[in-house]
Structure formats: C-alpha cells, structure tokens
Amino acid sequence: MPGKVLIVDDVATNRIVLKAKLRGARYETIQAGTAAEALQRLAAERPDLALIASSLPDMSGTELCQRIKAAGVGAPVAVIMLASVEQPGERLAALRAGATDYLVKPVDELVLLARLRALLRAHETDEEMAQREATYRALGRDAAPASPPPAGRIALIAATTETAVCWKTALAPRLPGDRIEILDRDMVLAGSIGGTAPDAYVISADLDTPGAGLRLMSELRARPASRHAAICIAAEPGARETRAMALDLGASDLLPRQIAQPAAAEECALRLRAQIARKRLLDRQRAMLADGLRLAAVDPLTGLFNRRYAMPHLARMEERARATGRPFAVMALDLDRFKSINDRYGHAAGDLVLQEVARRLNLNLRTMDLVARIGGEEFLVAMPDTSLEEARRAAERLRAVVEHQPFALPEGRGAIPVTVSIGLALGGVSGPGETVELVMRHADHALLGSKASGRNQVRIFNSAA
C-alpha cells in the first residue's frame, strides 16, 4: 500500500465513492462519520493523510483541522478539505487552519491522486528528516539556538512582464516581510547555477509555450542550488492534466492562475508562507545533520553512518513501525573473505573495496533507507515501511551489484571479484516484546546461515529454524 488515508464525511455514499477511487490506486483507507470519531481514528491508526468534509455533524471541517494541528493528534498528517460548493471565505479559513488543499466535490480523480502522491512524498521527507533530527539529539547533540528568520526571497516567473508586475502588486502587501523579485527564464536558470537561490518560485505553467513552466521547474529541481526551494505552479483550475503533471514532476504546491485577484492573492500568500516555513525547517535540519553528524556519526572511510548513529536511528524506526503497524527490514551484510584481500593486496586495496561497496549500496537503495558501516567489513541496511518480499528483492539486488563488476585495484593492478553475504530479518511484526537488538540478532543469525551455506547469497531469518 502506498499510504493510509482517513476519509471523514458524515455521508456514507461520499465515503464509499472516495474509498473506491483510492483503493484502485492501492491506498489503504479508514473512515469516520464525525469529527470525534476522526480524532479517535487519527490517534489509534496514525494515517498519513486525511480527506475531511467541510461540514460535519459535530463541528466544521475547519475546526477539526485546527484541532488536529493544535493537538498533534497521531502522526503528522496532511489534511485536504472537501467542500460541496466553492466558498472563497471557507477556502481561506481552511488554509489558515492548516489544510494543505481545498477541493470541491465531485473531486477530479486525476488531480486528487496526483495531490496525494505529492503529499505522501513530502510526508515521507518530513518524517525522515524529523527522525534523523531525533537520532541526532539522542546522540547528545542539540541544535544551535534559533535566530530570527531572514526575509524570504520569492521569484515570480510569468508569461509576460505585465502579468508578473500584477502578481507582485497583489502579493507584496500580503507578504510584507519578504522580498519579491520578477525574473525571466534565463535569469532564473543563471541564478540557479551558483550562489543562493530564492526560497520560493512562482512559475506560470505556460510561459512562451504550453508546459514551458513545468520544464523550467524540472530544470530547477535538477540543480543543487535550487533543488530544495519551494516551487509553486500557477495554472488554470480547469487544466487538470497540467495540474496533475506539475505535482508529479515535483511542484511543492499549485496556485490559482489569477493571482492578481484579491481572494486568489490571499490564498497564494497563505500557501507561500506555509511552503517557505517548511523549506526553512528542512534547511535547518539538513544543516544540523551536516554539521554534527559528520563528526559524531559518520564513518570517515566510507562516508556511511556508523554504529553509534545506526542504533538510535533503528530505535526510532522501530517506534514508528510499532505506531503505524508497518514493518521495517534489517539486513546484516558481510564481505566474503575480506581478510584475504587485505593480506594479498594490502590495506589500501581493502579500503578502496570498502568505499566502492558503500557507493554501490547507496546507489541501489531509497533515500529513506539507512546504510551504515558497523564493523571492519560489516554493513547494516535498514528499510522502513518495507514488506518481507520488498526487502528480499532489495537484498538480492544489493548482492548482485556487489558481485556483478570486479573491484579495481589501486595503481592499475587489475581488478578482483568481491561478493557479499546477507542476512535479512523483519521488524515490527513480533508484538510488544520485540526490540531492535532482537531484530539485529535475527539478521545476524540469518547472515551466519548465508555464510555456512556457501556465501554470496541472501538468507531470511526463520523463527522456526
């Protein structure tokens, strides 16, 4: 399942229709008919997203959104408000209350599913960064005191200069602490090569040609300076395919096309403030990790995390699995006959092998997965939200990429074949008595089985063995 979605609506037919749409895309759904029931389901089942009707028997959808955000009920959850009719005042109130979007029924399935995919990607990133920050603090490191945030920089890129000027005129009074700049495509791309990129971009979906704004966004996402900026695409409400494609290509948010209109300008300002706040939080977390973890928790030879980091991070992963009911996988990897490499070719060759193994592991795992060097030639991989079959395929892939290409020796002395044995165990499936240490022991036990059976293979822990 790609994610768990809570549907909150007092009309059973509406819940059934949404459930059918989401089930076709493999989402797990849970339902509630009242706000009180929704709060209970949020705390008990910790969904990733919530689709909330704007009107409920016991309170409004906006009030429920405020309750969710203020109380921090359950896991961090993105809220989409669903209204029977378009009400600009209610739309703005929902966004102020913390809703990510406000859609009008009947909801366009193409845009809804694209929005859910984008929110789940953002949710995954936010949870992973928060989890890594918690691990950082568990190592005894605290963040530096927060300083007042600098003025935000917002770049406007419209089809014409006249349109951009109208956007700026409408937004400036609503974003008084931020600096708003009008740029064209060439200026944006030149500025993203080096230096400091804007915090947020507002880009018209159609610039000189249809879809040119989406191509510009893809360029910005591919460049290091602008990769983490908030990028908002302004598109016509009826341009369903363009809006869905924008979200799938990496847009942070969608904005109404007529930004110069008062209600649209107010909505854009709310969305931009939320996106800039999220961007700054993630920037701070990245800086914290880059500054401290490099010294405290990174293996200097391979650049991977070390055991000191891996164990508390695994503990956070286990807590998340226990709360969400989604298992995690742990692999213990050991290079086969590594001592003979050091003995025959020298420690410099052994170091190069370790570095290349680390590189191959990183290239063949998700960014959310943990890769660590926990001993001389021992590695650990931990994969959150992963089924046993998914983990088995990943383990076989890692085994194959190590074996597939021989490792080059220093000074052009040829290449040597290297293989790896892997033990795999699943965590988050054995009930309250399970611990990280137990899952690690299970993976180690499976690794011993791999070694004993001839090496260069994957073995899965079997509790009945």
CSV table of C-alpha atoms in Angstrom, one decimal:
chain,number,residue,atom,x,y,z
A,1,MET,CA,0.0,0.0,0.0
A,2,PRO,CA,1.4,3.4,-0.9
A,3,GLY,CA,-0.2,5.1,2.2
A,4,LYS,CA,-3.0,5.2,4.7
A,5,VAL,CA,-5.8,7.8,4.2
A,6,LEU,CA,-8.5,8.7,6.6
A,7,ILE,CA,-11.8,9.7,5.0
A,8,VAL,CA,-14.1,11.9,7.2
A,9,ASP,CA,-17.6,12.5,5.9
A,10,ASP,CA,-21.0,12.0,7.5
A,11,VAL,CA,-22.5,10.9,4.2
A,12,ALA,CA,-21.7,7.2,3.8
A,13,THR,CA,-22.1,7.4,0.0
A,14,ASN,CA,-19.4,10.0,-0.2
A,15,ARG,CA,-17.0,7.8,1.8
A,16,ILE,CA,-17.7,4.8,-0.4
A,17,VAL,CA,-17.0,6.8,-3.6
A,18,LEU,CA,-13.7,8.1,-2.2
A,19,LYS,CA,-12.8,4.7,-0.9
A,20,ALA,CA,-13.3,3.1,-4.3
A,21,LYS,CA,-11.2,5.8,-6.0
A,22,LEU,CA,-8.3,5.3,-3.6
A,23,ARG,CA,-8.5,1.6,-3.4
A,24,GLY,CA,-7.9,1.5,-7.2
A,25,ALA,CA,-4.6,3.3,-6.6
A,26,ARG,CA,-3.7,0.8,-3.8
A,27,TYR,CA,-4.3,3.2,-0.9
A,28,GLU,CA,-5.4,1.8,2.5
A,29,THR,CA,-8.4,3.7,3.7
A,30,ILE,CA,-10.1,4.1,7.1
A,31,GLN,CA,-13.3,6.0,7.7
A,32,ALA,CA,-15.1,8.3,10.2
A,33,GLY,CA,-18.5,9.9,10.1
A,34,THR,CA,-17.9,12.5,12.8
A,35,ALA,CA,-15.1,14.8,14.0
A,36,ALA,CA,-15.0,13.0,17.3
A,37,GLU,CA,-14.6,9.6,15.6
A,38,ALA,CA,-12.0,11.1,13.3
A,39,LEU,CA,-9.9,12.2,16.2
A,40,GLN,CA,-10.1,8.7,17.7
A,41,ARG,CA,-9.0,7.1,14.4
A,42,LEU,CA,-6.2,9.5,14.0
A,43,ALA,CA,-4.7,8.7,17.4
A,44,ALA,CA,-5.3,5.0,17.1
A,45,GLU,CA,-4.3,4.3,13.4
A,46,ARG,CA,-2.0,7.2,12.5
A,47,PRO,CA,-2.9,7.7,8.9
A,48,ASP,CA,-0.6,9.7,6.5
A,49,LEU,CA,-3.4,11.9,5.1
A,50,ALA,CA,-6.9,12.9,5.9
A,51,LEU,CA,-9.7,13.9,3.5
A,52,ILE,CA,-12.2,15.9,5.6
A,53,ALA,CA,-15.6,17.1,4.6
A,54,SER,CA,-16.0,20.8,5.2
A,55,SER,CA,-19.2,20.2,7.2
A,56,LEU,CA,-19.6,17.6,9.9
A,57,PRO,CA,-22.4,16.9,12.4
A,58,ASP,CA,-20.3,17.9,15.5
A,59,MET,CA,-18.0,20.6,14.1
A,60,SER,CA,-16.9,22.2,10.9
A,61,GLY,CA,-14.1,20.7,8.9
A,62,THR,CA,-12.0,23.8,9.5
A,63,GLU,CA,-12.4,23.4,13.3
A,64,LEU,CA,-11.4,19.8,13.0
A,65,CYS,CA,-8.3,20.7,11.1
A,66,GLN,CA,-7.4,23.3,13.8
A,67,ARG,CA,-7.9,20.6,16.5
A,68,ILE,CA,-5.7,18.2,14.6
A,69,LYS,CA,-2.9,20.7,14.0
A,70,ALA,CA,-3.0,22.2,17.5
A,71,ALA,CA,-3.1,18.9,19.4
A,72,GLY,CA,-0.7,17.0,17.1
A,73,VAL,CA,-3.1,14.0,17.1
A,74,GLY,CA,-1.4,10.9,15.9
A,75,ALA,CA,1.3,11.1,13.3
A,76,PRO,CA,1.9,14.3,11.4
A,77,VAL,CA,-0.9,14.3,8.9
A,78,ALA,CA,-1.7,16.4,5.8
A,79,VAL,CA,-5.3,17.5,5.5
A,80,ILE,CA,-7.3,18.1,2.4
A,81,MET,CA,-10.7,19.8,2.8
A,82,LEU,CA,-13.6,18.6,0.6
A,83,ALA,CA,-16.4,21.1,0.1
A,84,SER,CA,-19.8,20.6,-1.6
A,85,VAL,CA,-19.7,24.0,-3.2
A,86,GLU,CA,-16.9,26.6,-3.7
A,87,GLN,CA,-16.8,29.2,-0.9
A,88,PRO,CA,-13.8,31.5,-1.1
A,89,GLY,CA,-14.1,32.5,2.6
A,90,GLU,CA,-14.2,28.9,3.7
A,91,ARG,CA,-11.3,28.0,1.4
A,92,LEU,CA,-9.1,30.7,3.1
A,93,ALA,CA,-10.2,29.7,6.5
A,94,ALA,CA,-9.3,26.1,5.8
A,95,LEU,CA,-5.8,27.1,4.6
A,96,ARG,CA,-5.3,29.3,7.6
A,97,ALA,CA,-6.3,26.3,9.9
A,98,GLY,CA,-3.5,24.3,8.3
A,99,ALA,CA,-5.2,22.4,5.5
A,100,THR,CA,-3.0,21.6,2.6
A,101,ASP,CA,-5.7,21.9,0.0
A,102,TYR,CA,-9.4,22.7,-0.5
A,103,LEU,CA,-11.2,20.7,-3.3
A,104,VAL,CA,-14.8,20.9,-4.4
A,105,LYS,CA,-16.9,17.8,-4.9
A,106,PRO,CA,-17.2,15.9,-7.2
A,107,VAL,CA,-13.4,15.7,-6.8
A,108,ASP,CA,-11.4,15.3,-10.0
A,109,GLU,CA,-9.8,11.9,-9.6
A,110,LEU,CA,-6.7,12.7,-11.7
A,111,VAL,CA,-5.8,15.8,-9.7
A,112,LEU,CA,-6.7,14.2,-6.3
A,113,LEU,CA,-4.4,11.2,-6.9
A,114,ALA,CA,-1.6,13.4,-8.1
A,115,ARG,CA,-2.1,15.6,-5.0
A,116,LEU,CA,-2.0,12.5,-2.7
A,117,ARG,CA,1.2,11.3,-4.3
A,118,ALA,CA,2.9,14.7,-3.8
A,119,LEU,CA,1.7,14.9,-0.2
A,120,LEU,CA,3.0,11.4,0.6
A,121,ARG,CA,6.4,12.3,-0.9
A,122,ALA,CA,6.5,15.4,1.2
A,123,HIS,CA,5.3,13.5,4.3
A,124,GLU,CA,8.0,10.9,3.8
A,125,THR,CA,10.7,13.5,3.6
A,126,ASP,CA,9.4,15.4,6.6
A,127,GLU,CA,9.2,12.2,8.7
A,128,GLU,CA,12.6,11.1,7.7
A,129,MET,CA,14.2,14.4,8.5
A,130,ALA,CA,12.4,14.6,11.8
A,131,GLN,CA,13.6,11.0,12.6
A,132,ARG,CA,17.2,11.9,11.7
A,133,GLU,CA,17.0,15.0,13.9
A,134,ALA,CA,15.6,12.9,16.8
A,135,THR,CA,18.5,10.5,16.3
A,136,TYR,CA,20.9,13.4,16.3
A,137,ARG,CA,19.5,14.6,19.7
A,138,ALA,CA,19.7,11.1,21.1
A,139,LEU,CA,23.4,11.2,20.4
A,140,GLY,CA,23.6,14.2,22.8
A,141,ARG,CA,23.8,16.9,20.2
A,142,ASP,CA,21.5,19.9,20.4
A,143,ALA,CA,20.6,22.4,17.7
A,144,ALA,CA,22.0,25.9,17.9
A,145,PRO,CA,19.5,28.5,19.3
A,146,ALA,CA,17.2,29.6,16.5
A,147,SER,CA,17.8,33.0,15.1
A,148,PRO,CA,15.1,35.3,13.6
A,149,PRO,CA,14.5,34.0,10.1
A,150,PRO,CA,15.7,36.3,7.3
A,151,ALA,CA,13.3,37.9,4.8
A,152,GLY,CA,12.2,35.3,2.4
A,153,ARG,CA,13.0,35.6,-1.3
A,154,ILE,CA,10.2,34.9,-3.8
A,155,ALA,CA,10.8,34.8,-7.5
A,156,LEU,CA,7.9,35.4,-9.9
A,157,ILE,CA,8.2,34.0,-13.4
A,158,ALA,CA,5.1,34.7,-15.6
A,159,ALA,CA,4.4,34.5,-19.3
A,160,THR,CA,4.7,38.3,-19.6
A,161,THR,CA,6.3,41.0,-17.5
A,162,GLU,CA,3.0,42.8,-17.2
A,163,THR,CA,1.5,39.7,-15.6
A,164,ALA,CA,4.4,39.4,-13.2
A,165,VAL,CA,4.0,43.0,-12.2
A,166,CYS,CA,0.3,42.4,-11.4
A,167,TRP,CA,1.3,39.4,-9.3
A,168,LYS,CA,3.8,41.4,-7.4
A,169,THR,CA,1.4,44.3,-6.8
A,170,ALA,CA,-1.1,41.9,-5.4
A,171,LEU,CA,1.3,39.8,-3.2
A,172,ALA,CA,3.6,42.5,-1.8
A,173,PRO,CA,1.0,43.9,0.8
A,174,ARG,CA,0.2,40.3,1.9
A,175,LEU,CA,3.8,39.3,2.3
A,176,PRO,CA,5.3,42.4,3.9
A,177,GLY,CA,8.4,40.7,5.4
A,178,ASP,CA,9.5,39.0,2.1
A,179,ARG,CA,11.4,40.2,-0.9
A,180,ILE,CA,9.6,39.6,-4.2
A,181,GLU,CA,11.5,39.6,-7.5
A,182,ILE,CA,10.4,39.5,-11.1
A,183,LEU,CA,12.6,37.2,-13.2
A,184,ASP,CA,12.6,35.6,-16.6
A,185,ARG,CA,13.5,32.1,-17.5
A,186,ASP,CA,17.2,32.9,-18.4
A,187,MET,CA,17.7,34.9,-15.2
A,188,VAL,CA,16.3,32.0,-13.2
A,189,LEU,CA,18.5,29.4,-14.7
A,190,ALA,CA,21.6,31.6,-14.5
A,191,GLY,CA,20.9,32.2,-10.8
A,192,SER,CA,20.4,28.5,-10.0
A,193,ILE,CA,23.9,27.6,-11.2
A,194,GLY,CA,25.6,29.1,-8.1
A,195,GLY,CA,25.0,31.4,-5.2
A,196,THR,CA,21.9,31.5,-3.2
A,197,ALA,CA,18.6,30.6,-4.9
A,198,PRO,CA,15.3,32.1,-3.9
A,199,ASP,CA,13.3,30.4,-1.1
A,200,ALA,CA,10.3,30.0,-3.4
A,201,TYR,CA,9.5,30.3,-7.1
A,202,VAL,CA,6.0,31.1,-8.5
A,203,ILE,CA,6.0,29.9,-12.1
A,204,SER,CA,3.2,30.1,-14.7
A,205,ALA,CA,2.6,26.6,-16.1
A,206,ASP,CA,2.6,28.1,-19.6
A,207,LEU,CA,5.4,30.6,-20.4
A,208,ASP,CA,6.4,31.2,-24.0
A,209,THR,CA,4.9,27.8,-24.9
A,210,PRO,CA,2.4,25.4,-23.3
A,211,GLY,CA,4.1,23.4,-20.5
A,212,ALA,CA,7.3,25.5,-20.5
A,213,GLY,CA,6.8,26.4,-16.8
A,214,LEU,CA,6.9,22.7,-16.0
A,215,ARG,CA,10.0,22.2,-17.9
A,216,LEU,CA,11.6,25.1,-16.1
A,217,MET,CA,10.6,23.6,-12.8
A,218,SER,CA,12.3,20.3,-13.8
A,219,GLU,CA,15.5,22.2,-14.5
A,220,LEU,CA,15.4,23.9,-11.1
A,221,ARG,CA,14.8,20.6,-9.3
A,222,ALA,CA,17.8,19.1,-11.0
A,223,ARG,CA,20.2,21.9,-9.9
A,224,PRO,CA,21.8,21.8,-6.4
A,225,ALA,CA,21.3,25.5,-5.7
A,226,SER,CA,17.5,25.4,-6.3
A,227,ARG,CA,16.8,21.7,-5.6
A,228,HIS,CA,15.2,22.3,-2.2
A,229,ALA,CA,13.4,25.6,-3.0
A,230,ALA,CA,9.6,25.7,-2.8
A,231,ILE,CA,8.3,25.7,-6.4
A,232,CYS,CA,4.6,26.7,-6.9
A,233,ILE,CA,2.9,26.3,-10.3
A,234,ALA,CA,0.2,28.8,-11.3
A,235,ALA,CA,-2.3,27.0,-13.6
A,236,GLU,CA,-5.9,27.4,-14.6
A,237,PRO,CA,-8.3,25.4,-12.4
A,238,GLY,CA,-9.6,23.5,-15.4
A,239,ALA,CA,-6.2,22.5,-16.6
A,240,ARG,CA,-6.5,19.1,-14.9
A,241,GLU,CA,-3.7,17.3,-16.8
A,242,THR,CA,-1.3,20.2,-16.4
A,243,ARG,CA,-2.0,20.4,-12.7
A,244,ALA,CA,-1.6,16.7,-12.1
A,245,MET,CA,1.6,16.6,-14.2
A,246,ALA,CA,3.0,19.6,-12.2
A,247,LEU,CA,2.5,17.7,-8.9
A,248,ASP,CA,4.1,14.5,-10.3
A,249,LEU,CA,7.1,16.4,-11.6
A,250,GLY,CA,7.8,17.9,-8.2
A,251,ALA,CA,5.7,21.0,-7.7
A,252,SER,CA,5.5,22.0,-4.0
A,253,ASP,CA,2.0,23.4,-4.5
A,254,LEU,CA,-0.5,24.6,-7.0
A,255,LEU,CA,-1.6,28.2,-7.1
A,256,PRO,CA,-4.7,29.8,-8.8
A,257,ARG,CA,-3.8,31.4,-12.2
A,258,GLN,CA,-5.4,34.7,-11.5
A,259,ILE,CA,-3.1,35.7,-8.7
A,260,ALA,CA,-3.9,39.5,-9.1
A,261,GLN,CA,-7.4,38.9,-7.9
A,262,PRO,CA,-7.8,39.7,-4.1
A,263,ALA,CA,-9.1,36.3,-3.0
A,264,ALA,CA,-6.5,34.4,-5.1
A,265,ALA,CA,-3.7,36.7,-3.9
A,266,GLU,CA,-4.7,36.0,-0.3
A,267,GLU,CA,-4.7,32.2,-1.0
A,268,CYS,CA,-1.3,32.4,-2.7
A,269,ALA,CA,0.2,34.3,0.2
A,270,LEU,CA,-1.0,31.7,2.7
A,271,ARG,CA,0.4,28.9,0.5
A,272,LEU,CA,3.7,30.6,0.0
A,273,ARG,CA,4.1,31.3,3.7
A,274,ALA,CA,3.5,27.6,4.5
A,275,GLN,CA,5.9,26.5,1.8
A,276,ILE,CA,8.7,28.8,2.9
A,277,ALA,CA,8.2,27.8,6.6
A,278,ARG,CA,8.5,24.1,5.6
A,279,LYS,CA,11.6,24.8,3.4
A,280,ARG,CA,13.3,26.7,6.3
A,281,LEU,CA,12.6,23.9,8.7
A,282,LEU,CA,14.1,21.3,6.3
A,283,ASP,CA,17.1,23.6,5.6
A,284,ARG,CA,17.7,23.8,9.3
A,285,GLN,CA,17.5,20.1,9.8
A,286,ARG,CA,19.9,19.4,6.9
A,287,ALA,CA,22.4,21.9,8.2
A,288,MET,CA,22.2,20.4,11.7
A,289,LEU,CA,22.9,17.0,10.3
A,290,ALA,CA,25.6,18.1,8.0
A,291,ASP,CA,27.5,20.0,10.8
A,292,GLY,CA,27.2,17.5,13.6
A,293,LEU,CA,26.6,14.0,12.3
A,294,ARG,CA,29.7,14.2,10.0
A,295,LEU,CA,31.8,14.3,13.2
A,296,ALA,CA,29.7,12.3,15.6
A,297,ALA,CA,28.2,9.5,13.5
A,298,VAL,CA,29.8,9.1,10.1
A,299,ASP,CA,32.5,6.6,9.2
A,300,PRO,CA,35.4,8.6,7.8
A,301,LEU,CA,36.5,6.0,5.3
A,302,THR,CA,33.2,5.2,3.5
A,303,GLY,CA,31.1,8.3,4.4
A,304,LEU,CA,28.3,6.0,5.7
A,305,PHE,CA,26.7,6.3,9.1
A,306,ASN,CA,28.5,4.3,11.8
A,307,ARG,CA,27.1,2.1,14.6
A,308,ARG,CA,26.8,5.0,17.0
A,309,TYR,CA,24.3,6.6,14.7
A,310,ALA,CA,22.7,3.4,13.4
A,311,MET,CA,21.4,2.0,16.7
A,312,PRO,CA,19.4,5.0,17.9
A,313,HIS,CA,18.1,5.5,14.4
A,314,LEU,CA,16.9,1.9,14.3
A,315,ALA,CA,15.2,2.6,17.6
A,316,ARG,CA,13.3,5.5,16.0
A,317,MET,CA,12.4,3.2,13.1
A,318,GLU,CA,11.1,0.5,15.4
A,319,GLU,CA,9.0,3.1,17.3
A,320,ARG,CA,7.5,4.3,14.0
A,321,ALA,CA,6.8,0.7,12.9
A,322,ARG,CA,5.0,-0.1,16.2
A,323,ALA,CA,2.9,3.1,15.9
A,324,THR,CA,2.0,2.6,12.2
A,325,GLY,CA,1.8,-1.1,12.0
A,326,ARG,CA,4.2,-1.1,9.0
A,327,PRO,CA,7.2,-3.4,9.3
A,328,PHE,CA,10.8,-2.5,8.7
A,329,ALA,CA,13.6,-4.6,7.3
A,330,VAL,CA,17.1,-5.1,8.6
A,331,MET,CA,20.0,-6.6,6.6
A,332,ALA,CA,23.3,-7.6,8.0
A,333,LEU,CA,25.9,-7.7,5.2
A,334,ASP,CA,29.4,-9.1,5.4
A,335,LEU,CA,32.1,-9.1,2.6
A,336,ASP,CA,33.1,-12.6,1.8
A,337,ARG,CA,36.8,-13.5,2.6
A,338,PHE,CA,37.7,-9.8,3.0
A,339,LYS,CA,40.8,-10.7,5.2
A,340,SER,CA,42.4,-12.4,2.2
A,341,ILE,CA,42.0,-9.1,0.2
A,342,ASN,CA,44.0,-7.2,2.8
A,343,ASP,CA,46.5,-10.0,3.1
A,344,ARG,CA,47.1,-10.4,-0.6
A,345,TYR,CA,46.7,-6.8,-2.0
A,346,GLY,CA,47.3,-4.6,1.1
A,347,HIS,CA,45.1,-2.4,3.2
A,348,ALA,CA,44.9,0.4,0.6
A,349,ALA,CA,43.2,-2.1,-1.7
A,350,GLY,CA,40.9,-3.2,1.1
A,351,ASP,CA,39.9,0.5,1.8
A,352,LEU,CA,39.1,1.0,-1.9
A,353,VAL,CA,36.9,-2.1,-1.8
A,354,LEU,CA,35.0,-0.8,1.2
A,355,GLN,CA,34.5,2.6,-0.3
A,356,GLU,CA,33.2,1.1,-3.5
A,357,VAL,CA,30.8,-1.3,-1.7
A,358,ALA,CA,29.4,1.7,0.2
A,359,ARG,CA,28.9,3.6,-3.0
A,360,ARG,CA,27.1,0.7,-4.7
A,361,LEU,CA,24.8,0.2,-1.6
A,362,ASN,CA,23.9,3.8,-1.6
A,363,LEU,CA,23.1,3.9,-5.3
A,364,ASN,CA,20.7,1.0,-5.0
A,365,LEU,CA,18.6,2.0,-2.1
A,366,ARG,CA,16.0,4.6,-1.4
A,367,THR,CA,16.9,7.9,0.2
A,368,MET,CA,14.8,7.0,3.2
A,369,ASP,CA,16.8,3.8,3.8
A,370,LEU,CA,19.6,3.7,6.3
A,371,VAL,CA,23.1,2.4,5.2
A,372,ALA,CA,25.8,2.1,7.9
A,373,ARG,CA,29.2,0.5,8.3
A,374,ILE,CA,29.1,-1.2,11.7
A,375,GLY,CA,32.4,-3.1,11.7
A,376,GLY,CA,35.5,-3.7,9.6
A,377,GLU,CA,33.8,-5.3,6.6
A,378,GLU,CA,30.3,-5.4,8.1
A,379,PHE,CA,27.4,-3.2,6.9
A,380,LEU,CA,23.9,-2.6,8.0
A,381,VAL,CA,20.9,-1.7,5.9
A,382,ALA,CA,17.5,-0.7,7.4
A,383,MET,CA,14.5,-0.1,5.3
A,384,PRO,CA,11.3,1.5,6.9
A,385,ASP,CA,7.8,0.7,5.6
A,386,THR,CA,9.0,-2.4,3.8
A,387,SER,CA,7.4,-5.8,3.4
A,388,LEU,CA,9.4,-9.0,3.5
A,389,GLU,CA,9.1,-9.5,-0.3
A,390,GLU,CA,10.2,-6.0,-1.0
A,391,ALA,CA,13.2,-6.4,1.4
A,392,ARG,CA,14.1,-9.8,-0.2
A,393,ARG,CA,14.2,-8.2,-3.7
A,394,ALA,CA,16.3,-5.3,-2.4
A,395,ALA,CA,18.7,-7.7,-0.7
A,396,GLU,CA,19.1,-9.7,-3.9
A,397,ARG,CA,19.7,-6.5,-5.8
A,398,LEU,CA,22.5,-5.5,-3.4
A,399,ARG,CA,24.1,-8.9,-3.5
A,400,ALA,CA,24.1,-8.8,-7.4
A,401,VAL,CA,25.5,-5.3,-7.7
A,402,VAL,CA,28.5,-6.2,-5.5
A,403,GLU,CA,29.2,-9.4,-7.4
A,404,HIS,CA,28.4,-8.0,-10.9
A,405,GLN,CA,31.6,-5.9,-11.6
A,406,PRO,CA,35.1,-6.7,-10.2
A,407,PHE,CA,36.7,-4.0,-8.0
A,408,ALA,CA,39.6,-2.1,-9.5
A,409,LEU,CA,42.8,-2.2,-7.6
A,410,PRO,CA,45.0,0.9,-7.0
A,411,GLU,CA,47.7,1.9,-9.4
A,412,GLY,CA,46.2,-0.1,-12.3
A,413,ARG,CA,47.0,-3.5,-10.8
A,414,GLY,CA,43.9,-5.1,-12.2
A,415,ALA,CA,40.6,-6.0,-10.6
A,416,ILE,CA,39.3,-8.5,-8.1
A,417,PRO,CA,35.9,-10.2,-7.7
A,418,VAL,CA,34.1,-9.4,-4.4
A,419,THR,CA,30.9,-11.0,-3.1
A,420,VAL,CA,28.7,-10.3,-0.1
A,421,SER,CA,26.6,-12.5,2.2
A,422,ILE,CA,23.4,-11.0,3.5
A,423,GLY,CA,21.1,-12.0,6.4
A,424,LEU,CA,17.6,-10.5,6.4
A,425,ALA,CA,15.1,-10.1,9.2
A,426,LEU,CA,11.8,-8.2,9.5
A,427,GLY,CA,11.0,-5.9,12.4
A,428,GLY,CA,7.7,-4.5,13.6
A,429,VAL,CA,5.9,-7.9,13.3
A,430,SER,CA,6.5,-9.7,16.5
A,431,GLY,CA,4.5,-7.8,19.1
A,432,PRO,CA,5.4,-5.7,22.1
A,433,GLY,CA,8.3,-8.0,23.2
A,434,GLU,CA,10.3,-7.2,20.1
A,435,THR,CA,13.4,-5.0,20.4
A,436,VAL,CA,15.9,-3.5,17.9
A,437,GLU,CA,18.6,-5.8,19.4
A,438,LEU,CA,16.4,-8.8,18.8
A,439,VAL,CA,15.8,-7.9,15.1
A,440,MET,CA,19.6,-7.4,14.8
A,441,ARG,CA,20.3,-10.8,16.3
A,442,HIS,CA,17.8,-12.3,13.8
A,443,ALA,CA,19.6,-10.7,10.9
A,444,ASP,CA,23.0,-11.8,12.2
A,445,HIS,CA,21.6,-15.3,12.6
A,446,ALA,CA,20.4,-15.3,9.0
A,447,LEU,CA,23.9,-14.0,7.9
A,448,LEU,CA,25.6,-16.9,9.6
A,449,GLY,CA,23.3,-19.2,7.7
A,450,SER,CA,24.3,-17.4,4.5
A,451,LYS,CA,28.0,-17.9,5.3
A,452,ALA,CA,27.6,-21.5,6.2
A,453,SER,CA,25.7,-22.3,3.0
A,454,GLY,CA,28.5,-21.2,0.7
A,455,ARG,CA,28.5,-17.3,0.9
A,456,ASN,CA,27.3,-14.8,-1.8
A,457,GLN,CA,23.6,-15.4,-1.0
A,458,VAL,CA,20.7,-13.9,0.9
A,459,ARG,CA,19.2,-15.8,3.8
A,460,ILE,CA,16.0,-14.7,5.6
A,461,PHE,CA,15.6,-15.3,9.3
A,462,ASN,CA,13.1,-18.1,10.1
A,463,SER,CA,11.9,-18.2,13.6
A,464,ALA,CA,11.1,-21.9,13.3
A,465,ALA,CA,14.7,-22.7,12.3
